[in-house]
Short mmCIF file of C-alpha atoms in Angstrom, two decimals:
data_model
loop_
_atom_site.label_atom_id
_atom_site.label_comp_id
_atom_site.label_asym_id
_atom_site.label_seq_id
_atom_site.Cartn_x
_atom_site.Cartn_y
_atom_site.Cartn_z
CA MET A 1 -54.21 -31.51 25.77
CA ARG A 2 -51.55 -29.97 28.06
CA VAL A 3 -49.80 -26.65 27.55
CA GLY A 4 -46.78 -25.18 29.06
CA HIS A 5 -46.88 -22.10 31.38
CA ALA A 6 -47.01 -18.67 29.84
CA GLY A 7 -44.68 -15.80 30.65
CA ARG A 8 -41.06 -16.09 31.53
CA SER A 9 -41.21 -19.90 32.22
CA TRP A 10 -42.72 -20.57 28.72
CA ARG A 11 -41.34 -23.61 26.97
CA LYS A 12 -42.57 -25.52 23.97
CA ASN A 13 -46.37 -26.10 24.05
CA GLN A 14 -46.85 -29.65 25.36
CA VAL A 15 -49.83 -31.80 25.00
CA ALA A 16 -50.26 -35.03 26.83
CA ALA A 17 -49.41 -38.35 25.04
CA PRO A 18 -52.33 -40.74 24.23
CA GLU A 19 -50.48 -43.62 26.09
CA ARG A 20 -50.48 -41.34 29.16
CA ASP A 21 -53.95 -40.05 29.04
CA ARG A 22 -56.55 -41.34 26.67
CA HIS A 23 -58.63 -38.27 26.90
CA CYS A 24 -55.82 -36.19 25.00
CA ALA A 25 -53.61 -36.17 21.89
CA PHE A 26 -49.83 -35.56 22.17
CA MET A 27 -47.80 -33.18 20.11
CA THR A 28 -44.99 -30.71 20.59
CA THR A 29 -45.12 -28.26 17.81
CA ASP A 30 -44.02 -24.89 16.34
CA LEU A 31 -45.78 -22.94 13.69
CA PRO A 32 -43.33 -22.65 10.81
CA LEU A 33 -43.52 -18.91 9.61
CA ASN A 34 -40.70 -19.36 6.96
CA ALA A 35 -40.84 -22.49 4.76
CA ASP A 36 -37.71 -24.49 4.01
CA PRO A 37 -37.18 -24.32 0.11
CA ASP A 38 -35.97 -27.93 0.10
CA SER A 39 -39.18 -29.04 2.01
CA LEU A 40 -41.29 -27.19 -0.57
CA GLN A 41 -39.56 -28.87 -3.44
CA THR A 42 -40.14 -32.30 -1.85
CA ARG A 43 -43.88 -31.48 -1.16
CA ALA A 44 -44.35 -30.34 -4.77
CA ALA A 45 -42.77 -33.57 -5.99
CA ASP A 46 -45.32 -35.51 -3.72
CA TYR A 47 -48.34 -33.66 -4.90
CA GLU A 48 -49.88 -35.77 -7.59
CA ARG A 49 -49.54 -38.92 -5.51
CA VAL A 50 -51.01 -37.36 -2.35
CA THR A 51 -53.84 -35.75 -4.15
CA ALA A 52 -54.71 -39.20 -5.55
CA ALA A 53 -54.74 -40.66 -2.08
CA LEU A 54 -56.76 -37.65 -0.75
CA ASP A 55 -59.33 -38.18 -3.43
CA TYR A 56 -59.55 -42.00 -2.66
CA LEU A 57 -59.86 -41.28 1.24
CA SER A 58 -62.43 -38.68 0.72
CA GLU A 59 -64.59 -41.07 -1.40
CA HIS A 60 -64.02 -44.31 0.74
CA TRP A 61 -63.55 -43.11 4.42
CA ARG A 62 -66.89 -44.74 5.44
CA ASP A 63 -65.15 -48.06 4.59
CA GLN A 64 -62.55 -47.25 7.11
CA PRO A 65 -59.74 -48.03 4.64
CA ASP A 66 -56.43 -49.30 5.94
CA LEU A 67 -53.03 -48.06 5.08
CA ALA A 68 -52.45 -50.65 2.41
CA ALA A 69 -55.68 -49.57 0.41
CA ALA A 70 -54.75 -45.94 0.48
CA ALA A 71 -51.17 -46.76 -0.53
CA ARG A 72 -52.40 -48.64 -3.57
CA ALA A 73 -54.44 -45.46 -4.62
CA ALA A 74 -51.19 -43.53 -4.54
CA GLY A 75 -49.17 -46.26 -6.31
CA LEU A 76 -46.67 -46.56 -3.40
CA SER A 77 -45.81 -49.17 -0.91
CA PRO A 78 -47.46 -48.71 2.55
CA HIS A 79 -44.24 -47.80 4.26
CA HIS A 80 -43.35 -45.25 1.60
CA PHE A 81 -46.83 -43.85 1.33
CA GLN A 82 -46.98 -43.27 5.19
CA ARG A 83 -43.85 -41.21 4.99
CA VAL A 84 -44.80 -39.20 1.87
CA PHE A 85 -48.47 -38.53 3.00
CA THR A 86 -47.46 -37.43 6.49
CA ARG A 87 -44.70 -35.24 5.19
CA TRP A 88 -47.06 -33.49 2.77
CA THR A 89 -50.25 -33.14 5.08
CA GLY A 90 -48.62 -33.11 8.37
CA ALA A 91 -51.07 -35.98 9.53
CA SER A 92 -51.14 -39.72 9.04
CA PRO A 93 -53.76 -41.25 6.64
CA LYS A 94 -55.30 -42.81 9.55
CA LYS A 95 -55.69 -39.53 11.33
CA LEU A 96 -57.43 -37.95 8.29
CA VAL A 97 -59.92 -40.94 8.17
CA GLN A 98 -60.55 -40.43 11.89
CA ALA A 99 -61.14 -36.63 11.37
CA LEU A 100 -63.63 -37.23 8.55
CA THR A 101 -65.48 -39.94 10.58
CA HIS A 102 -65.53 -37.62 13.61
CA ALA A 103 -66.82 -34.63 11.63
CA SER A 104 -69.69 -36.74 9.99
CA ALA A 105 -70.60 -38.47 13.37
CA ARG A 106 -70.74 -35.19 15.17
CA LYS A 107 -73.16 -33.73 12.61
CA LEU A 108 -75.29 -36.90 12.85
CA LEU A 109 -75.38 -36.65 16.62
CA VAL A 110 -76.30 -32.84 16.61
CA ASP A 111 -79.07 -33.57 14.07
CA GLY A 112 -80.61 -36.18 16.45
CA ALA A 113 -79.13 -39.58 15.52
CA SER A 114 -78.48 -42.13 18.26
CA VAL A 115 -74.92 -42.97 19.18
CA LEU A 116 -75.32 -46.36 17.69
CA ASP A 117 -76.74 -45.07 14.42
CA ALA A 118 -73.89 -42.48 14.13
CA ALA A 119 -71.36 -45.24 14.62
CA LEU A 120 -72.80 -47.57 11.99
CA GLU A 121 -73.52 -44.79 9.51
CA THR A 122 -69.91 -43.72 9.64
CA GLY A 123 -68.48 -47.35 9.08
CA LEU A 124 -67.52 -48.09 12.58
CA SER A 125 -68.20 -51.35 14.38
CA GLY A 126 -69.98 -49.87 17.25
CA PRO A 127 -70.38 -47.11 19.89
CA SER A 128 -67.03 -47.99 21.70
CA ARG A 129 -65.02 -47.13 18.59
CA LEU A 130 -67.06 -43.94 18.08
CA HIS A 131 -66.32 -43.03 21.75
CA ASP A 132 -62.57 -43.50 21.30
CA ILE A 133 -62.57 -41.23 18.33
CA PHE A 134 -64.55 -38.52 20.04
CA ILE A 135 -62.27 -38.61 23.07
CA ALA A 136 -59.12 -38.32 20.86
CA GLU A 137 -60.69 -35.51 18.64
CA GLU A 138 -62.45 -33.29 21.22
CA ALA A 139 -61.95 -34.71 24.58
CA ALA A 140 -65.69 -35.34 24.87
CA THR A 141 -67.79 -38.49 24.70
CA PRO A 142 -70.48 -38.79 21.75
CA GLY A 143 -73.15 -38.65 24.51
CA GLU A 144 -71.77 -35.43 25.83
CA VAL A 145 -71.71 -33.82 22.39
CA LYS A 146 -75.21 -35.16 21.61
CA SER A 147 -76.60 -33.73 24.95
CA GLY A 148 -74.96 -30.19 24.76
CA GLY A 149 -73.06 -30.78 27.84
CA SER A 150 -75.83 -32.59 29.92
CA GLY A 151 -73.94 -34.66 32.61
CA LEU A 152 -70.85 -32.45 32.50
CA ASP A 153 -69.94 -30.93 35.74
CA PHE A 154 -67.85 -27.79 35.70
CA SER A 155 -66.39 -25.63 38.47
CA TYR A 156 -65.82 -22.03 37.88
CA GLY A 157 -64.54 -18.99 39.73
CA PHE A 158 -62.94 -15.66 39.55
CA ALA A 159 -59.34 -14.76 40.41
CA PRO A 160 -56.98 -11.52 39.76
CA SER A 161 -54.76 -11.67 36.85
CA PRO A 162 -52.28 -9.43 35.14
CA PHE A 163 -54.91 -8.59 32.69
CA GLY A 164 -57.86 -7.76 34.98
CA SER A 165 -60.40 -10.18 36.52
CA ALA A 166 -59.96 -13.76 35.26
CA VAL A 167 -62.84 -16.23 34.91
CA PHE A 168 -61.92 -19.91 35.02
CA LEU A 169 -64.07 -22.74 33.72
CA ILE A 170 -62.86 -26.07 34.91
CA ALA A 171 -63.82 -29.62 33.78
CA PRO A 172 -62.91 -32.87 35.42
CA ARG A 173 -60.30 -33.40 32.57
CA GLY A 174 -58.70 -30.00 32.65
CA LEU A 175 -59.17 -26.26 32.08
CA SER A 176 -62.07 -25.57 29.55
CA GLY A 177 -62.37 -21.87 29.73
CA LEU A 178 -60.32 -18.77 30.67
CA ALA A 179 -61.80 -15.29 30.06
CA PHE A 180 -60.90 -11.87 31.24
CA CYS A 181 -63.17 -8.91 32.11
CA ASN A 182 -63.12 -5.65 33.89
CA ARG A 183 -64.31 -5.34 37.55
CA GLY A 184 -68.04 -5.69 37.78
CA GLU A 185 -68.25 -7.65 34.57
CA GLU A 186 -67.63 -11.07 35.99
CA ASP A 187 -71.15 -12.41 35.55
CA GLU A 188 -71.23 -11.44 31.84
CA ALA A 189 -67.88 -13.06 31.31
CA PHE A 190 -68.88 -16.26 32.94
CA ASP A 191 -72.22 -16.42 31.00
CA ASP A 192 -70.18 -16.02 27.86
CA LEU A 193 -68.27 -19.34 28.76
CA ALA A 194 -71.16 -21.23 30.19
CA ARG A 195 -73.49 -20.81 27.27
CA ARG A 196 -71.20 -22.99 25.27
CA PHE A 197 -72.53 -25.88 27.47
CA PRO A 198 -76.30 -25.15 27.91
CA MET A 199 -77.19 -28.46 29.64
CA ALA A 200 -74.06 -28.61 31.90
CA ARG A 201 -73.95 -28.10 35.66
CA PHE A 202 -71.84 -25.31 37.19
CA VAL A 203 -70.50 -24.92 40.82
CA ARG A 204 -68.80 -21.85 41.85
CA ASP A 205 -65.30 -22.36 43.55
CA ASP A 206 -63.22 -19.14 43.64
CA ALA A 207 -60.37 -20.95 45.80
CA ARG A 208 -59.85 -23.34 42.92
CA ALA A 209 -59.83 -20.49 40.38
CA ARG A 210 -57.06 -18.70 42.36
CA ASP A 211 -55.12 -21.94 42.40
CA TRP A 212 -55.30 -22.13 38.67
CA ALA A 213 -54.50 -18.39 38.30
CA GLY A 214 -51.26 -19.11 40.23
CA ARG A 215 -50.36 -22.03 37.98
CA VAL A 216 -51.12 -19.95 34.85
CA PHE A 217 -49.59 -16.67 35.74
CA ASP A 218 -46.92 -17.14 38.32
CA ALA A 219 -43.58 -17.73 36.62
CA GLN A 220 -42.30 -19.49 39.89
CA ALA A 221 -45.15 -21.96 39.82
CA GLY A 222 -42.96 -24.56 38.17
CA GLU A 223 -42.83 -26.22 34.72
CA ALA A 224 -45.51 -28.79 34.92
CA PRO A 225 -47.89 -28.93 31.88
CA LEU A 226 -51.41 -27.70 32.43
CA PRO A 227 -54.13 -30.10 31.38
CA LEU A 228 -56.67 -28.49 28.87
CA ALA A 229 -59.99 -29.96 28.04
CA LEU A 230 -61.11 -28.45 24.72
CA TYR A 231 -64.61 -29.13 23.37
CA GLY A 232 -65.28 -28.04 19.82
CA ALA A 233 -65.71 -29.17 16.15
CA PRO A 234 -62.60 -30.56 14.32
CA PHE A 235 -61.61 -27.46 12.36
CA ARG A 236 -61.81 -25.23 15.35
CA ARG A 237 -59.64 -27.59 17.32
CA GLN A 238 -57.16 -27.62 14.53
CA VAL A 239 -57.05 -23.84 14.56
CA TRP A 240 -56.43 -23.91 18.36
CA ARG A 241 -53.65 -26.27 18.05
CA ALA A 242 -52.17 -23.94 15.47
CA LEU A 243 -52.44 -21.12 17.89
CA LEU A 244 -50.58 -23.10 20.52
CA ALA A 245 -47.63 -23.19 18.08
CA ILE A 246 -47.08 -19.40 17.88
CA PRO A 247 -43.95 -18.46 19.86
CA PRO A 248 -44.36 -15.88 22.52
CA ALA A 249 -43.82 -12.33 21.35
CA ARG A 250 -44.48 -13.30 17.80
CA THR A 251 -47.50 -12.64 15.79
CA VAL A 252 -49.09 -14.14 12.57
CA SER A 253 -51.87 -13.44 10.29
CA TYR A 254 -55.40 -15.18 9.94
CA GLY A 255 -54.15 -16.55 6.76
CA ASP A 256 -51.14 -18.03 8.38
CA ILE A 257 -53.37 -19.75 10.95
CA ALA A 258 -55.64 -21.03 8.12
CA ARG A 259 -52.72 -22.58 6.31
CA ALA A 260 -51.29 -24.13 9.60
CA ALA A 261 -54.79 -25.68 10.07
CA GLY A 262 -54.82 -27.15 6.53
CA ARG A 263 -57.24 -24.79 4.97
CA ASP A 264 -55.23 -22.36 2.83
CA LYS A 265 -58.26 -20.26 1.52
CA ALA A 266 -60.21 -20.31 4.83
CA ALA A 267 -58.86 -17.18 6.51
CA ARG A 268 -62.42 -16.04 7.41
CA ALA A 269 -63.30 -19.32 8.95
CA ALA A 270 -60.02 -19.39 10.65
CA GLY A 271 -60.85 -15.99 12.16
CA ALA A 272 -64.18 -17.20 13.48
CA ALA A 273 -62.39 -20.11 15.11
CA VAL A 274 -59.83 -17.88 16.60
CA GLY A 275 -62.60 -15.72 18.00
CA ALA A 276 -64.26 -18.78 19.46
CA ASN A 277 -61.08 -19.81 21.38
CA PRO A 278 -62.43 -20.62 24.95
CA ILE A 279 -59.02 -20.49 26.71
CA SER A 280 -57.48 -17.08 26.43
CA TRP A 281 -53.85 -16.44 27.04
CA LEU A 282 -52.76 -20.02 27.17
CA ILE A 283 -54.22 -20.60 23.71
CA PRO A 284 -52.73 -17.34 22.39
CA CYS A 285 -55.27 -15.88 19.96
CA HIS A 286 -53.93 -12.49 20.99
CA ARG A 287 -50.93 -13.24 18.69
CA VAL A 288 -53.07 -13.18 15.46
CA LEU A 289 -53.26 -9.86 13.58
CA ALA A 290 -54.79 -8.71 10.36
CA ALA A 291 -52.80 -9.17 7.30
CA ASP A 292 -51.71 -5.52 7.37
CA GLY A 293 -50.47 -5.86 10.95
CA ARG A 294 -53.45 -4.18 12.60
CA LEU A 295 -54.82 -5.28 15.98
CA THR A 296 -58.28 -6.61 15.27
CA GLY A 297 -60.97 -8.69 16.62
CA TYR A 298 -60.03 -9.73 20.23
CA HIS A 299 -63.07 -11.11 22.13
CA TRP A 300 -61.88 -9.49 25.38
CA GLY A 301 -61.14 -6.03 24.05
CA LEU A 302 -58.30 -4.62 21.96
CA ASP A 303 -56.75 -2.85 24.92
CA ARG A 304 -56.31 -6.21 26.62
CA LYS A 305 -54.88 -7.66 23.43
CA ARG A 306 -52.29 -4.88 23.21
CA ALA A 307 -51.47 -5.19 26.80
CA MET A 308 -50.83 -8.97 26.34
CA LEU A 309 -48.48 -8.49 23.50
CA ALA A 310 -46.66 -5.71 25.28
CA TYR A 311 -46.30 -7.94 28.37
CA GLU A 312 -44.87 -10.77 26.30
CA ALA A 313 -42.44 -8.46 24.55
CA ALA A 314 -41.22 -7.08 27.86
CA THR A 315 -40.90 -10.53 29.68
CA GLY A 316 -39.86 -12.64 26.62
#
């Protein structure tokens, strides 16, 4: 995943294309806060056919059904079904099957299954296919997920930022953590990030952290996308993608984020996923407010959240 710079030089959030980098998924997206009435009418007309397809895919995803099979369940030609389904859900049928496969395999691995058993149990031909799905879904291999970070090497360090001391956690594939703290609280902030990967190895490198701080916060640093390496369960990653789509100096509610992540009635779960966001500022969880507009629930303190929103309002 790659994201544009914050601050004055912000552009649309960018994520690296699969054909460029097999560790990431590509999208350029904006979170729609006001729905188009024509679009709503079209989606309403598609509802019955899409729900029939969703029922079919939910029942048969372990068979890894192809487009033609899902289209038959909806009573449409494959080409027409692909368009209708993607327009209604925002994702392709293949992407939904992949997400269901990943979620089930992830639970199996965490519960102790081998990589081979998890692959076969979820209807895949073998570990290599499971590996590709895990890389696409959460930028981690099945073995890394099973081991709780064993074999992962991170560097970390501290650097000044507009919002106090910044703590950077950097994986080989990109930035995995960005936290903020007051002076003297650096160790606690690092521990908060590191405990997500209990078996990983960490090496301190403040010079590298200062380099990242320049790339993140310096508006003169250029427009090159920043690589993000996000590790997390599917719904959390979907929420983090929704956060990336909120324009600077705009705010949304937790309910808005739940809808953008495809779970209309899961505002509480969306709030937990927002709170678990590991990359502050770049993935802008500070732009999410309570339904009544109150500032609530920022992991690094409400004063910092208020300062971030004021900073964006002044520089946007």
